Amino acid sequence: MELVTAKTNSKRGAPGEAEVSKNKTLLNKWLSEVDLRLGDANSVAKKKQQIAEENFAAIGLPDRKTEDFKYTHIRSYLKEEYIAKNGFASLKQNEIEHLLTDDFVSVVMVNGKYIPEYSRLKKLPQGVTIKSLFKALEEGNEVAIKQFNAGLEKTTNPLAMLNTALAGDGIFISIPENFSCPVPLHITNICTGEANSLYNPRNLVYLHKNAEFTLIESYHSVKQTGKIFTNSATEFYIENNSSLENYILQDEDILSQRNDVRQFVVTTGSRMNSVVISMNGGMVRNDATVFIEGENAEVHLNGLFVVKENHHIDNHTMMEHRAPNCFSNELYKGVIADDGTGVFNGKILVYRDAQKTNAYQSNKNILLGDKATINTKPQLEIYADDVRCTHGTSTGKMDEEALFYLRSRGLNEKLAKNILLQAFAKEVSNTIKNEAFRTYVEQKIEENIQ
């Protein structure tokens, strides 16, 4: 049996002519609204965007009949009245100073657009490339041209297609061969602007052979006046014997709605560790796909989602083992309170040639109220016969015995619960190796679980 590239698993039938026509009308509306696209910088990118347009028109926005979006009804969040934009909304530098730090190389992006004049690049090592993706394509950067949509063009995820079709800019990062970047790079992503704006930032991160790099990303809302939908996509390519640490903190306003598509290609002898901390935002969906394409690679995916009020946070992962003698480990934890809804849907796919695979997946959740909801679905699909793979999930309320023990030692109920929740979350936050960012994240977690 031959396996094809993992795609969005849909049980929908082929759309009829009326639906395709409606999809085209919606897409053409959004295309007419954006003032700049990556295809304006490069003919190869233009062709790829045109193909994405055709593919999106044939599929349209996912609904609840689309299996991978069963618990996240995108059409209820992203509606026709949204106006597609690719640009910098008015914002003064002093309004974002509190979000920047001198501990790292700080890159500022506003609604997906790289703002060099607001960034702090003094510590940027020579040889590391950081620039607008549009500019990289315009200048004819070979890596940017070759890798743009090289992986995502194989997916049938309609939101990835929409991003490709509408993307006007983003960030391009390239780490040279045999280079260990000594200072982490921190991208401060700021969401701002008027209501009913649709942004489609596109990013590309490339590690050449024997490179080491730590990329930190944080997402914030500043001067936001209404609901905004950010549909972002990032492609990572990790060449042989390289190492990537990628930490993400999502801490936006309840008016922010975010769909984040990430695709990682991991090659021979390489290692990557991704940690996603999601704490705020009206709707957040994280869609991560990892292609393990070379032997002796190691991948870690870790996530913590803290959901409260009526927020909705969805983590969707696909781990594809395509090569033998590789290791992967997934750990996602959820704390859901009030009327919040959490979703975890993770799949491990082991190809026939991926013998000696070790793959583990775990999702653990705590519900803090009768109205809190979790939808969880861990999956294994194995075509090799010499593997060690496990997956599991657990959901429940707080440990009453542990709570009673702390109360018996003189702690009040609120403090006892906070201690237990912080201990529950710490298993994920401890996977952040950078001490300064880990401390910052743990402070944010403590604020959000009180």
Short mmCIF file of C-alpha atoms in Angstrom, two decimals:
data_model
loop_
_atom_site.label_atom_id
_atom_site.label_comp_id
_atom_site.label_asym_id
_atom_site.label_seq_id
_atom_site.Cartn_x
_atom_site.Cartn_y
_atom_site.Cartn_z
CA MET A 1 0.00 0.00 0.00
CA GLU A 2 1.39 3.36 -1.01
CA LEU A 3 0.61 6.36 1.14
CA VAL A 4 0.19 9.87 -0.14
CA THR A 5 0.99 13.13 1.59
CA ALA A 6 -1.26 13.74 4.56
CA LYS A 7 -4.17 15.97 3.68
CA THR A 8 -7.12 17.44 5.45
CA ASN A 9 -9.39 14.45 5.94
CA SER A 10 -12.78 15.47 4.60
CA LYS A 11 -15.93 13.44 4.38
CA ARG A 12 -17.62 16.05 2.25
CA GLY A 13 -18.60 15.18 -1.28
CA ALA A 14 -17.47 17.22 -4.26
CA PRO A 15 -19.06 20.70 -4.09
CA GLY A 16 -21.69 21.53 -6.65
CA GLU A 17 -21.43 24.27 -9.27
CA ALA A 18 -23.45 26.70 -7.13
CA GLU A 19 -21.10 26.25 -4.17
CA VAL A 20 -17.98 26.59 -6.34
CA SER A 21 -19.43 29.77 -7.83
CA LYS A 22 -20.09 31.13 -4.35
CA ASN A 23 -16.52 30.28 -3.30
CA LYS A 24 -15.13 32.12 -6.33
CA THR A 25 -17.27 35.17 -5.62
CA LEU A 26 -16.04 35.33 -2.03
CA LEU A 27 -12.42 34.82 -3.05
CA ASN A 28 -12.63 37.43 -5.82
CA LYS A 29 -14.04 39.90 -3.29
CA TRP A 30 -11.06 39.36 -1.00
CA LEU A 31 -8.58 39.43 -3.91
CA SER A 32 -9.96 42.79 -5.01
CA GLU A 33 -9.43 44.24 -1.54
CA VAL A 34 -5.75 43.43 -0.96
CA ASP A 35 -3.32 46.02 -2.30
CA LEU A 36 -0.25 43.80 -2.48
CA ARG A 37 0.50 40.10 -2.91
CA LEU A 38 3.68 38.02 -2.90
CA GLY A 39 3.07 37.32 -6.58
CA ASP A 40 3.73 41.00 -7.29
CA ALA A 41 7.33 40.37 -6.21
CA ASN A 42 8.09 37.16 -8.08
CA SER A 43 6.62 35.26 -11.04
CA VAL A 44 7.09 31.85 -9.38
CA ALA A 45 5.19 33.03 -6.31
CA LYS A 46 2.50 34.48 -8.58
CA LYS A 47 1.96 31.12 -10.26
CA LYS A 48 1.74 29.36 -6.89
CA GLN A 49 -0.78 31.89 -5.67
CA GLN A 50 -2.90 31.41 -8.77
CA ILE A 51 -2.95 27.64 -8.22
CA ALA A 52 -3.99 28.21 -4.60
CA GLU A 53 -6.82 30.46 -5.82
CA GLU A 54 -8.15 27.67 -8.02
CA ASN A 55 -7.84 25.07 -5.27
CA PHE A 56 -9.60 27.22 -2.68
CA ALA A 57 -12.43 28.02 -5.08
CA ALA A 58 -12.98 24.29 -5.56
CA ILE A 59 -13.18 23.64 -1.80
CA GLY A 60 -14.21 26.84 -0.01
CA LEU A 61 -14.20 27.48 3.71
CA PRO A 62 -14.50 24.34 5.85
CA ASP A 63 -17.75 23.57 7.63
CA ARG A 64 -18.67 21.01 10.27
CA LYS A 65 -18.93 18.30 7.62
CA THR A 66 -15.18 18.66 7.12
CA GLU A 67 -13.80 16.07 9.54
CA ASP A 68 -10.73 18.04 10.62
CA PHE A 69 -12.86 21.10 11.41
CA LYS A 70 -15.70 19.20 13.06
CA TYR A 71 -15.34 21.02 16.38
CA THR A 72 -14.22 24.41 15.02
CA HIS A 73 -16.87 25.97 12.83
CA ILE A 74 -14.72 28.36 10.78
CA ARG A 75 -17.66 29.72 8.81
CA SER A 76 -19.19 31.07 12.00
CA TYR A 77 -16.01 33.09 12.66
CA LEU A 78 -14.82 34.13 9.17
CA LYS A 79 -17.73 35.73 7.34
CA GLU A 80 -18.25 37.52 4.03
CA GLU A 81 -18.23 40.98 5.59
CA TYR A 82 -14.54 40.61 6.51
CA ILE A 83 -12.27 42.84 4.45
CA ALA A 84 -8.95 41.35 3.30
CA LYS A 85 -5.96 43.52 4.10
CA ASN A 86 -2.20 43.22 3.75
CA GLY A 87 -0.60 46.09 5.51
CA PHE A 88 0.51 48.05 8.52
CA ALA A 89 -2.20 49.58 10.67
CA SER A 90 -1.44 52.87 12.39
CA LEU A 91 0.52 52.26 15.58
CA LYS A 92 3.10 54.29 17.48
CA GLN A 93 6.32 52.73 18.68
CA ASN A 94 5.78 53.78 22.30
CA GLU A 95 2.54 51.77 22.33
CA ILE A 96 4.44 48.51 21.94
CA GLU A 97 7.61 49.15 23.96
CA HIS A 98 6.28 47.14 26.91
CA LEU A 99 6.13 44.04 24.69
CA LEU A 100 9.80 44.17 23.65
CA THR A 101 12.87 42.95 25.49
CA ASP A 102 16.60 43.46 25.19
CA ASP A 103 17.29 39.83 26.11
CA PHE A 104 16.72 38.72 22.50
CA VAL A 105 16.87 39.95 18.94
CA SER A 106 13.41 41.54 18.76
CA VAL A 107 11.51 41.56 15.49
CA VAL A 108 8.21 43.46 15.34
CA MET A 109 5.41 42.44 13.03
CA VAL A 110 2.09 44.29 12.89
CA ASN A 111 -0.78 42.40 11.28
CA GLY A 112 1.77 40.18 9.57
CA LYS A 113 3.96 42.97 8.18
CA TYR A 114 7.61 43.20 9.25
CA ILE A 115 8.41 46.63 10.73
CA PRO A 116 12.26 47.00 10.81
CA GLU A 117 12.18 50.48 12.34
CA TYR A 118 10.33 49.18 15.40
CA SER A 119 12.56 46.13 15.76
CA ARG A 120 15.72 45.77 17.86
CA LEU A 121 18.38 44.12 15.73
CA LYS A 122 21.65 45.18 17.38
CA LYS A 123 22.30 41.65 18.66
CA LEU A 124 21.57 40.02 15.30
CA PRO A 125 24.59 37.86 14.39
CA GLN A 126 26.23 38.47 11.04
CA GLY A 127 25.18 35.91 8.47
CA VAL A 128 21.62 35.46 9.71
CA THR A 129 19.05 36.70 7.21
CA ILE A 130 15.91 38.40 8.47
CA LYS A 131 13.81 40.33 6.02
CA SER A 132 10.39 40.78 4.55
CA LEU A 133 9.35 37.68 2.57
CA PHE A 134 8.11 39.98 -0.18
CA LYS A 135 11.53 41.62 -0.38
CA ALA A 136 13.33 38.26 -0.38
CA LEU A 137 11.22 37.10 -3.33
CA GLU A 138 11.66 40.45 -5.10
CA GLU A 139 15.45 40.22 -4.74
CA GLY A 140 15.46 36.72 -6.20
CA ASN A 141 16.56 34.87 -3.05
CA GLU A 142 16.89 31.27 -4.25
CA VAL A 143 15.84 29.68 -0.96
CA ALA A 144 12.78 31.89 -0.62
CA ILE A 145 11.67 31.24 -4.20
CA LYS A 146 12.24 27.48 -4.03
CA GLN A 147 10.71 26.89 -0.60
CA PHE A 148 7.73 29.22 -0.74
CA ASN A 149 4.70 26.89 -0.62
CA ALA A 150 6.91 23.87 -1.40
CA GLY A 151 5.25 21.90 1.38
CA LEU A 152 1.89 23.55 1.83
CA GLU A 153 1.03 23.16 -1.86
CA LYS A 154 0.49 19.45 -1.09
CA THR A 155 -2.18 20.05 1.52
CA THR A 156 -5.92 20.33 1.01
CA ASN A 157 -6.34 22.48 4.12
CA PRO A 158 -8.57 25.24 2.70
CA LEU A 159 -7.28 27.88 5.12
CA ALA A 160 -3.70 27.18 4.03
CA MET A 161 -4.86 27.63 0.43
CA LEU A 162 -6.58 30.89 1.34
CA ASN A 163 -3.43 32.16 3.01
CA THR A 164 -1.33 31.31 -0.04
CA ALA A 165 -3.80 33.02 -2.36
CA LEU A 166 -4.06 36.26 -0.36
CA ALA A 167 -0.65 36.55 1.35
CA GLY A 168 1.06 39.86 0.77
CA ASP A 169 4.01 39.70 3.14
CA GLY A 170 5.53 38.13 6.20
CA ILE A 171 9.00 37.29 7.49
CA PHE A 172 11.83 35.31 5.89
CA ILE A 173 14.51 33.88 8.19
CA SER A 174 17.55 31.94 6.99
CA ILE A 175 20.21 30.46 9.29
CA PRO A 176 23.47 29.67 7.47
CA GLU A 177 25.24 26.31 7.38
CA ASN A 178 27.35 25.31 10.40
CA PHE A 179 26.02 28.27 12.39
CA SER A 180 24.81 28.26 15.97
CA CYS A 181 22.77 31.41 16.60
CA PRO A 182 23.79 32.43 20.16
CA VAL A 183 20.87 34.79 20.82
CA PRO A 184 17.21 33.76 20.45
CA LEU A 185 15.13 35.68 17.95
CA HIS A 186 11.84 36.95 19.36
CA ILE A 187 9.07 37.87 16.92
CA THR A 188 6.51 40.13 18.58
CA ASN A 189 3.33 39.75 16.54
CA ILE A 190 0.85 42.55 17.14
CA CYS A 191 -2.78 42.43 16.11
CA THR A 192 -4.42 45.84 15.72
CA GLY A 193 -6.79 47.79 13.54
CA GLU A 194 -10.45 48.07 12.69
CA ALA A 195 -13.17 45.46 12.98
CA ASN A 196 -13.84 42.82 10.33
CA SER A 197 -10.28 42.80 8.97
CA LEU A 198 -8.81 39.61 7.49
CA TYR A 199 -5.02 39.28 7.52
CA ASN A 200 -3.00 36.49 5.84
CA PRO A 201 0.66 36.77 6.91
CA ARG A 202 3.06 34.25 5.38
CA ASN A 203 6.39 33.25 6.94
CA LEU A 204 9.31 31.06 5.89
CA VAL A 205 12.07 29.77 8.19
CA TYR A 206 15.03 27.83 6.76
CA LEU A 207 17.85 26.18 8.71
CA HIS A 208 20.79 25.06 6.58
CA LYS A 209 22.91 22.04 7.52
CA ASN A 210 24.34 21.85 11.04
CA ALA A 211 22.55 25.01 12.19
CA GLU A 212 21.11 25.74 15.63
CA PHE A 213 18.40 28.31 16.20
CA THR A 214 15.85 29.37 18.80
CA LEU A 215 12.76 31.19 17.53
CA ILE A 216 10.34 32.72 20.04
CA GLU A 217 6.97 34.06 18.92
CA SER A 218 4.43 35.97 20.97
CA TYR A 219 1.04 37.25 19.87
CA HIS A 220 -0.64 40.32 21.38
CA SER A 221 -3.50 42.73 20.75
CA VAL A 222 -2.95 46.50 20.82
CA LYS A 223 -5.61 49.16 20.12
CA GLN A 224 -7.93 46.62 18.58
CA THR A 225 -11.38 48.10 17.91
CA GLY A 226 -13.32 45.01 16.79
CA LYS A 227 -13.12 41.40 15.68
CA ILE A 228 -10.15 40.54 13.46
CA PHE A 229 -9.40 37.22 11.79
CA THR A 230 -5.71 36.40 11.28
CA ASN A 231 -5.08 33.44 8.99
CA SER A 232 -1.33 32.88 9.20
CA ALA A 233 0.91 30.19 7.71
CA THR A 234 4.56 29.38 8.41
CA GLU A 235 6.79 26.88 6.65
CA PHE A 236 9.88 25.49 8.42
CA TYR A 237 12.60 23.54 6.67
CA ILE A 238 15.30 21.95 8.86
CA GLU A 239 18.26 20.56 6.92
CA ASN A 240 20.45 17.65 8.05
CA ASN A 241 21.85 17.68 11.60
CA SER A 242 20.23 20.99 12.52
CA SER A 243 18.32 21.94 15.66
CA LEU A 244 15.28 24.20 16.06
CA GLU A 245 13.65 25.39 19.28
CA ASN A 246 10.32 27.12 18.55
CA TYR A 247 8.29 28.65 21.40
CA ILE A 248 4.90 30.31 20.85
CA LEU A 249 2.84 32.35 23.30
CA GLN A 250 -0.68 33.26 22.14
CA ASP A 251 -2.09 35.99 24.38
CA GLU A 252 -4.47 38.11 22.29
CA ASP A 253 -7.74 39.91 22.97
CA ILE A 254 -11.07 38.09 23.02
CA LEU A 255 -11.88 40.01 19.80
CA SER A 256 -8.98 38.28 18.02
CA GLN A 257 -9.62 35.17 15.99
CA ARG A 258 -6.59 33.25 14.79
CA ASN A 259 -5.95 30.27 12.54
CA ASP A 260 -2.28 29.32 12.60
CA VAL A 261 -0.96 26.78 10.08
CA ARG A 262 2.57 25.44 10.61
CA GLN A 263 4.42 22.89 8.56
CA PHE A 264 7.80 21.44 9.56
CA VAL A 265 10.08 19.39 7.34
CA VAL A 266 12.69 17.58 9.46
CA THR A 267 15.57 15.81 7.73
CA THR A 268 18.34 13.35 8.66
CA GLY A 269 19.80 13.72 12.14
CA SER A 270 17.86 16.89 12.90
CA ARG A 271 15.98 17.82 16.04
CA MET A 272 13.10 20.16 16.71
CA ASN A 273 11.14 21.14 19.80
CA SER A 274 7.92 23.13 19.49
CA VAL A 275 6.03 24.52 22.49
CA VAL A 276 2.69 26.30 22.00
CA ILE A 277 1.10 28.13 24.96
CA SER A 278 -2.43 29.37 24.17
CA MET A 279 -4.16 31.45 26.82
CA ASN A 280 -6.40 34.03 25.20
CA GLY A 281 -8.16 34.95 21.99
CA GLY A 282 -11.82 34.49 21.13
CA MET A 283 -11.01 31.64 18.74
CA VAL A 284 -7.60 30.05 18.27
CA ARG A 285 -6.85 27.10 16.02
CA ASN A 286 -3.32 25.73 15.76
CA ASP A 287 -2.71 23.32 12.89
CA ALA A 288 0.77 21.76 12.95
CA THR A 289 2.06 19.16 10.48
CA VAL A 290 5.50 17.56 10.78
CA PHE A 291 7.14 15.57 7.99
CA ILE A 292 10.01 13.46 9.37
CA GLU A 293 11.91 12.73 6.17
CA GLY A 294 15.35 11.55 7.32
CA GLU A 295 16.75 8.87 9.63
CA ASN A 296 17.66 9.51 13.26
CA ALA A 297 15.50 12.64 13.53
CA GLU A 298 13.86 13.68 16.79
CA VAL A 299 10.70 15.75 17.16
CA HIS A 300 8.89 17.11 20.22
CA LEU A 301 5.50 18.83 20.07
CA ASN A 302 4.25 20.31 23.34
CA GLY A 303 1.22 22.44 24.03
CA LEU A 304 -0.77 24.00 26.85
CA PHE A 305 -4.16 25.62 26.33
CA VAL A 306 -5.90 27.56 29.09
CA VAL A 307 -9.51 28.24 28.08
CA LYS A 308 -11.94 30.42 29.99
CA GLU A 309 -15.14 32.43 29.55
CA ASN A 310 -16.54 31.38 26.15
CA HIS A 311 -13.18 31.15 24.36
CA HIS A 312 -12.43 28.33 21.92
CA ILE A 313 -8.93 26.86 21.46
CA ASP A 314 -8.24 24.01 19.03
CA ASN A 315 -4.92 22.16 18.63
CA HIS A 316 -4.70 19.93 15.57
CA THR A 317 -1.49 17.98 14.85
CA MET A 318 -0.25 15.54 12.22
CA MET A 319 3.04 13.70 12.76
CA GLU A 320 4.23 11.86 9.64
CA HIS A 321 7.04 9.35 10.12
CA ARG A 322 8.47 8.74 6.65
CA ALA A 323 11.95 7.50 7.58
CA PRO A 324 13.27 4.74 9.87
CA ASN A 325 14.94 5.06 13.29
CA CYS A 326 13.19 8.26 14.35
CA PHE A 327 11.59 9.46 17.55
CA SER A 328 8.63 11.75 18.23
CA ASN A 329 6.82 12.78 21.38
CA GLU A 330 3.66 14.86 21.75
CA LEU A 331 2.32 16.24 25.00
CA TYR A 332 -0.69 18.55 25.04
CA LYS A 333 -2.49 19.68 28.18
CA GLY A 334 -5.69 21.65 28.59
CA VAL A 335 -7.25 23.61 31.44
CA ILE A 336 -10.83 24.52 30.57
CA ALA A 337 -13.06 26.72 32.73
CA ASP A 338 -16.37 28.59 32.51
CA ASP A 339 -18.08 28.06 29.11
CA GLY A 340 -14.77 27.47 27.35
CA THR A 341 -14.18 24.82 24.72
CA GLY A 342 -10.91 23.01 24.10
CA VAL A 343 -10.10 20.71 21.19
CA PHE A 344 -7.21 18.33 20.64
CA ASN A 345 -6.99 16.22 17.49
CA GLY A 346 -3.62 14.56 17.00
CA LYS A 347 -2.59 11.90 14.53
CA ILE A 348 0.60 9.88 14.14
CA LEU A 349 1.10 8.36 10.70
CA VAL A 350 3.89 5.80 10.28
CA TYR A 351 4.82 4.87 6.72
CA ARG A 352 5.80 1.35 5.70
CA ASP A 353 9.50 2.23 5.38
CA ALA A 354 9.63 3.95 8.78
CA GLN A 355 10.78 0.90 10.73
CA LYS A 356 12.17 1.29 14.25
CA THR A 357 9.91 4.29 14.85
CA ASN A 358 9.30 5.38 18.44
CA ALA A 359 6.27 7.68 18.64
CA TYR A 360 4.30 8.80 21.68
CA GLN A 361 1.28 11.04 22.06
CA SER A 362 -0.57 12.19 25.17
CA ASN A 363 -3.40 14.63 25.83
CA LYS A 364 -4.43 15.43 29.42
CA ASN A 365 -7.20 17.82 30.41
CA ILE A 366 -8.73 19.34 33.53
CA LEU A 367 -12.30 20.66 33.48
CA LEU A 368 -12.99 23.39 36.04
CA GLY A 369 -16.74 23.56 35.69
CA ASP A 370 -19.84 21.75 34.54
CA LYS A 371 -20.08 23.88 31.38
CA ALA A 372 -16.46 23.44 30.31
CA THR A 373 -16.01 21.25 27.23
CA ILE A 374 -13.15 19.25 25.73
CA ASN A 375 -13.21 17.35 22.44
CA THR A 376 -10.18 15.09 22.17
CA LYS A 377 -9.18 12.56 19.53
CA PRO A 378 -5.68 11.01 19.56
CA GLN A 379 -5.02 8.72 16.58
CA LEU A 380 -2.47 6.19 15.29
CA GLU A 381 -2.17 4.94 11.72
CA ILE A 382 0.72 2.49 11.31
CA TYR A 383 1.92 0.67 8.19
CA ALA A 384 5.31 -0.50 9.52
CA ASP A 385 5.64 -3.68 11.61
CA ASP A 386 8.67 -2.88 13.79
CA VAL A 387 7.62 0.17 15.78
CA ARG A 388 6.85 1.31 19.30
CA CYS A 389 3.90 3.71 19.30
CA THR A 390 1.45 4.71 22.01
CA HIS A 391 -1.25 7.31 22.41
CA GLY A 392 -3.73 8.21 25.09
CA THR A 393 -5.93 10.84 26.62
CA SER A 394 -7.40 11.60 30.03
CA THR A 395 -9.97 14.14 31.15
CA GLY A 396 -11.28 14.87 34.62
CA LYS A 397 -11.75 17.37 37.39
CA MET A 398 -9.14 18.40 39.92
CA ASP A 399 -7.67 15.71 42.17
CA GLU A 400 -9.82 15.95 45.30
CA GLU A 401 -7.31 14.04 47.44
CA ALA A 402 -4.46 16.36 46.49
CA LEU A 403 -6.72 19.35 47.08
CA PHE A 404 -7.74 18.01 50.49
CA TYR A 405 -4.07 17.43 51.40
CA LEU A 406 -3.14 21.04 50.62
CA ARG A 407 -6.19 22.36 52.46
CA SER A 408 -5.24 20.28 55.49
CA ARG A 409 -1.87 22.03 55.50
CA GLY A 410 -3.54 25.40 56.00
CA LEU A 411 -3.95 26.65 52.42
CA ASN A 412 -7.24 28.20 51.38
CA GLU A 413 -9.15 26.59 48.52
CA LYS A 414 -8.17 29.15 45.86
CA LEU A 415 -4.45 28.94 46.62
CA ALA A 416 -4.55 25.15 46.77
CA LYS A 417 -6.23 24.96 43.36
CA ASN A 418 -3.72 27.39 41.86
CA ILE A 419 -0.79 25.31 43.12
CA LEU A 420 -2.23 22.14 41.60
CA LEU A 421 -2.99 23.82 38.27
CA GLN A 422 0.46 25.37 38.06
CA ALA A 423 2.02 21.96 38.74
CA PHE A 424 -0.18 20.49 36.00
CA ALA A 425 0.95 23.17 33.53
CA LYS A 426 4.62 23.02 34.50
CA GLU A 427 5.18 19.73 32.69
CA VAL A 428 4.67 21.67 29.45
CA SER A 429 6.36 24.95 30.39
CA ASN A 430 9.45 23.01 31.53
CA THR A 431 10.03 22.00 27.90
CA ILE A 432 10.95 25.64 27.18
CA LYS A 433 14.74 25.65 27.48
CA ASN A 434 15.26 29.40 27.44
CA GLU A 435 15.07 30.41 31.09
CA ALA A 436 14.03 34.04 30.56
CA PHE A 437 11.13 33.18 28.30
CA ARG A 438 10.10 30.21 30.45
CA THR A 439 9.87 32.48 33.50
CA TYR A 440 7.79 34.99 31.54
CA VAL A 441 5.44 32.28 30.29
CA GLU A 442 4.98 30.77 33.75
CA GLN A 443 4.03 34.20 35.10
CA LYS A 444 1.42 34.51 32.35
CA ILE A 445 0.09 31.04 33.12
CA GLU A 446 -0.24 31.91 36.81
CA GLU A 447 -2.20 35.06 35.92
CA ASN A 448 -4.58 33.15 33.68
CA ILE A 449 -5.43 30.19 35.90
CA GLN A 450 -6.43 32.19 38.98
#
